[in-house]
Amino acid sequence: MKIEIWSDIMCPFCYIGKRQLESALAEFPNDKFEIEWKSFQLDPTIEPQSGKDVYTFLAERKGISVEQSIEMHKGVTERAKNVGLDYYFEKAIISNSLTAHRIIHLAKTKKLGDEMEEIFFKAYFTEGKDLNDAETLIELAVKAGLDSNEVKEIVENENLYLSDVKGDIKEAQEIGVQGVPFFVFDRKYAVSGAQPVEAFVNTIREVQK
């Protein structure tokens, strides 16, 4: 079964959804699943915000107070903890995810897409790594098993794998993706959002019928 996942590594629910799906797949130990990660950008216009934390950034974007923003993030942090993830929004560095998405496309050509997604998610939400920084991106990509020279080339040439990222985003628009994570199972069924494990299990069973 092929599962395509539209996702943005800046999206907290995408990492949660990844864990929910993994728990669901564990219910089918004898089945083979092919996971393909697809690019999506929640906000392609984001620029690095020097000295500005996520709480303030979101408060300004949504026209709410910083206190309200902190409360909103607390709820997300709790949801993450329920699936075994540690989110530290106070450490997160606001980044534009485009270069990371281009690196993920390189990783996909080496069958390392899942590893690269996991490392980028953890780097952003847990470790407070700066995904705007070229050296950080290269270091993380090497950790996933990629060649540092190939990654350096992507970081330095903004056109490499750009059409792949844009193609994924265009495809998302064509099939009506409103937000991420968005999971498509064998092009038959779709699940939108970080749904409970049972929702994924039930969808997989439906597709298998």
Short mmCIF file of C-alpha atoms in Angstrom, two decimals:
data_model
loop_
_atom_site.label_atom_id
_atom_site.label_comp_id
_atom_site.label_asym_id
_atom_site.label_seq_id
_atom_site.Cartn_x
_atom_site.Cartn_y
_atom_site.Cartn_z
CA MET A 1 0.00 0.00 0.00
CA LYS A 2 1.29 3.43 -0.90
CA ILE A 3 0.73 6.27 1.55
CA GLU A 4 1.47 9.80 0.36
CA ILE A 5 1.82 12.47 3.03
CA TRP A 6 1.69 16.20 2.35
CA SER A 7 3.51 17.89 5.18
CA ASP A 8 5.55 20.88 6.30
CA ILE A 9 8.36 20.42 8.80
CA MET A 10 7.27 23.66 10.50
CA CYS A 11 3.84 22.10 11.17
CA PRO A 12 3.52 20.71 14.73
CA PHE A 13 0.54 18.53 13.81
CA CYS A 14 2.50 16.94 10.96
CA TYR A 15 5.03 15.46 13.39
CA ILE A 16 2.21 14.30 15.66
CA GLY A 17 0.43 12.81 12.64
CA LYS A 18 3.61 10.97 11.66
CA ARG A 19 3.68 9.27 15.06
CA GLN A 20 -0.05 8.44 14.92
CA LEU A 21 0.39 6.84 11.50
CA GLU A 22 3.45 4.86 12.65
CA SER A 23 1.42 3.46 15.56
CA ALA A 24 -1.33 2.47 13.12
CA LEU A 25 1.13 0.76 10.76
CA ALA A 26 2.46 -1.29 13.69
CA GLU A 27 -0.99 -2.93 13.78
CA PHE A 28 -0.24 -4.48 10.37
CA PRO A 29 3.12 -6.22 10.90
CA ASN A 30 2.71 -8.50 7.87
CA ASP A 31 1.79 -5.79 5.38
CA LYS A 32 4.13 -3.70 3.27
CA PHE A 33 3.71 0.06 3.15
CA GLU A 34 5.45 2.56 0.93
CA ILE A 35 5.57 6.02 2.47
CA GLU A 36 6.12 9.01 0.21
CA TRP A 37 6.53 12.44 1.77
CA LYS A 38 5.26 15.38 -0.26
CA SER A 39 6.17 19.01 0.20
CA PHE A 40 3.78 21.66 1.46
CA GLN A 41 4.51 25.11 2.88
CA LEU A 42 2.12 26.57 5.42
CA ASP A 43 3.64 29.97 4.73
CA PRO A 44 6.07 30.29 1.80
CA THR A 45 6.63 33.99 2.63
CA ILE A 46 8.21 33.41 6.06
CA GLU A 47 11.59 35.05 6.53
CA PRO A 48 14.01 34.45 9.42
CA GLN A 49 12.85 36.50 12.43
CA SER A 50 16.00 37.42 14.30
CA GLY A 51 15.39 37.51 18.05
CA LYS A 52 11.65 36.81 17.74
CA ASP A 53 10.22 33.70 19.38
CA VAL A 54 7.43 31.53 18.00
CA TYR A 55 4.95 32.80 20.61
CA THR A 56 5.39 36.43 19.57
CA PHE A 57 5.47 35.59 15.87
CA LEU A 58 2.14 33.72 16.02
CA ALA A 59 0.56 36.38 18.26
CA GLU A 60 1.37 39.04 15.68
CA ARG A 61 0.14 36.85 12.81
CA LYS A 62 -3.17 36.01 14.47
CA GLY A 63 -3.75 39.36 16.17
CA ILE A 64 -3.81 37.82 19.65
CA SER A 65 -1.81 38.46 22.82
CA VAL A 66 1.48 36.67 23.51
CA GLU A 67 -0.20 35.10 26.56
CA GLN A 68 -2.95 33.64 24.35
CA SER A 69 -0.32 32.36 21.94
CA ILE A 70 1.55 30.64 24.79
CA GLU A 71 -1.71 28.98 25.92
CA MET A 72 -2.42 27.75 22.37
CA HIS A 73 1.06 26.24 22.14
CA LYS A 74 0.63 24.53 25.53
CA GLY A 75 -2.24 22.51 24.09
CA VAL A 76 -0.13 21.45 21.11
CA THR A 77 2.77 20.52 23.42
CA GLU A 78 0.40 18.29 25.43
CA ARG A 79 -0.84 16.56 22.28
CA ALA A 80 2.75 15.95 21.23
CA LYS A 81 3.63 14.52 24.64
CA ASN A 82 0.72 12.07 24.34
CA VAL A 83 2.43 10.47 21.35
CA GLY A 84 5.91 10.53 22.89
CA LEU A 85 7.22 13.78 21.42
CA ASP A 86 8.84 16.65 23.31
CA TYR A 87 8.09 20.10 21.89
CA TYR A 88 10.07 23.12 23.09
CA PHE A 89 8.50 26.07 21.32
CA GLU A 90 10.53 28.48 23.44
CA LYS A 91 13.65 27.16 21.65
CA ALA A 92 12.18 26.92 18.13
CA ILE A 93 13.79 29.18 15.52
CA ILE A 94 11.38 30.50 12.89
CA SER A 95 12.50 29.30 9.47
CA ASN A 96 11.40 29.15 5.87
CA SER A 97 11.18 25.43 5.13
CA LEU A 98 11.87 25.62 1.37
CA THR A 99 15.54 24.57 1.47
CA ALA A 100 14.73 21.75 3.88
CA HIS A 101 12.01 20.53 1.48
CA ARG A 102 14.49 20.55 -1.40
CA ILE A 103 16.88 18.45 0.71
CA ILE A 104 14.03 16.03 1.49
CA HIS A 105 13.56 15.53 -2.25
CA LEU A 106 17.23 14.59 -2.55
CA ALA A 107 16.73 12.19 0.38
CA LYS A 108 13.75 10.61 -1.42
CA THR A 109 16.00 9.70 -4.36
CA LYS A 110 18.11 7.68 -1.88
CA LYS A 111 15.06 6.14 -0.13
CA LEU A 112 15.86 8.24 2.94
CA GLY A 113 12.81 10.52 2.86
CA ASP A 114 11.34 9.21 6.10
CA GLU A 115 14.66 9.51 7.94
CA MET A 116 15.14 13.07 6.71
CA GLU A 117 11.61 14.13 7.73
CA GLU A 118 12.11 12.69 11.22
CA ILE A 119 15.46 14.45 11.70
CA PHE A 120 14.14 17.83 10.50
CA PHE A 121 11.00 17.57 12.68
CA LYS A 122 13.07 16.73 15.76
CA ALA A 123 15.62 19.45 14.97
CA TYR A 124 12.92 22.12 14.78
CA PHE A 125 10.45 21.15 17.51
CA THR A 126 12.71 19.47 20.07
CA GLU A 127 16.30 20.56 19.57
CA GLY A 128 15.83 24.23 18.63
CA LYS A 129 18.12 23.95 15.60
CA ASP A 130 18.29 26.82 13.11
CA LEU A 131 16.98 25.47 9.80
CA ASN A 132 17.87 28.76 8.12
CA ASP A 133 21.54 27.92 8.66
CA ALA A 134 23.38 26.17 5.82
CA GLU A 135 25.85 24.30 8.05
CA THR A 136 23.04 23.06 10.29
CA LEU A 137 21.07 21.76 7.29
CA ILE A 138 24.13 19.95 5.93
CA GLU A 139 24.93 18.43 9.33
CA LEU A 140 21.36 17.16 9.75
CA ALA A 141 21.24 15.77 6.21
CA VAL A 142 24.49 13.87 6.72
CA LYS A 143 22.95 12.42 9.90
CA ALA A 144 20.15 11.02 7.70
CA GLY A 145 22.72 9.36 5.45
CA LEU A 146 23.11 11.94 2.67
CA ASP A 147 26.38 13.02 1.07
CA SER A 148 27.54 16.40 2.40
CA ASN A 149 28.70 17.63 -1.04
CA GLU A 150 25.32 16.89 -2.63
CA VAL A 151 23.53 18.70 0.18
CA LYS A 152 25.94 21.65 -0.01
CA GLU A 153 25.10 21.93 -3.70
CA ILE A 154 21.37 22.17 -2.88
CA VAL A 155 21.98 24.78 -0.20
CA GLU A 156 24.06 26.88 -2.62
CA ASN A 157 21.84 26.43 -5.71
CA GLU A 158 18.28 27.46 -4.92
CA ASN A 159 16.96 25.94 -8.16
CA LEU A 160 17.94 22.36 -7.34
CA TYR A 161 14.79 20.28 -6.60
CA LEU A 162 12.72 23.48 -6.60
CA SER A 163 10.45 22.16 -9.36
CA ASP A 164 9.84 19.00 -7.26
CA VAL A 165 8.71 21.06 -4.29
CA LYS A 166 6.51 23.27 -6.46
CA GLY A 167 5.08 20.18 -8.17
CA ASP A 168 4.02 18.70 -4.82
CA ILE A 169 2.38 21.96 -3.77
CA LYS A 170 0.57 22.28 -7.11
CA GLU A 171 -0.66 18.69 -6.82
CA ALA A 172 -1.93 19.44 -3.30
CA GLN A 173 -3.94 22.36 -4.68
CA GLU A 174 -5.33 20.18 -7.48
CA ILE A 175 -6.62 17.49 -5.11
CA GLY A 176 -8.05 20.08 -2.71
CA VAL A 177 -5.61 19.91 0.20
CA GLN A 178 -6.61 22.73 2.58
CA GLY A 179 -4.05 22.03 5.29
CA VAL A 180 -1.49 19.53 6.48
CA PRO A 181 -0.82 16.82 7.39
CA PHE A 182 -2.80 15.23 4.57
CA PHE A 183 -2.56 11.47 4.01
CA VAL A 184 -3.61 9.69 0.81
CA PHE A 185 -3.91 5.90 0.83
CA ASP A 186 -3.46 4.17 -2.55
CA ARG A 187 -5.18 7.19 -4.14
CA LYS A 188 -8.47 5.78 -2.80
CA TYR A 189 -8.95 7.34 0.64
CA ALA A 190 -7.64 10.46 2.32
CA VAL A 191 -7.21 11.43 5.96
CA SER A 192 -6.82 15.10 6.83
CA GLY A 193 -5.07 16.18 10.01
CA ALA A 194 -3.35 14.36 12.87
CA GLN A 195 -6.20 11.93 13.46
CA PRO A 196 -6.30 9.30 16.22
CA VAL A 197 -4.52 6.01 15.54
CA GLU A 198 -7.88 4.22 15.10
CA ALA A 199 -8.79 6.51 12.19
CA PHE A 200 -5.65 5.46 10.34
CA VAL A 201 -6.21 1.79 11.19
CA ASN A 202 -9.80 1.94 9.92
CA THR A 203 -8.73 3.69 6.71
CA ILE A 204 -6.05 1.08 6.01
CA ARG A 205 -8.65 -1.70 6.53
CA GLU A 206 -11.04 0.02 4.12
CA VAL A 207 -8.34 0.27 1.45
CA GLN A 208 -7.45 -3.41 1.93
CA LYS A 209 -11.01 -4.57 1.27
#
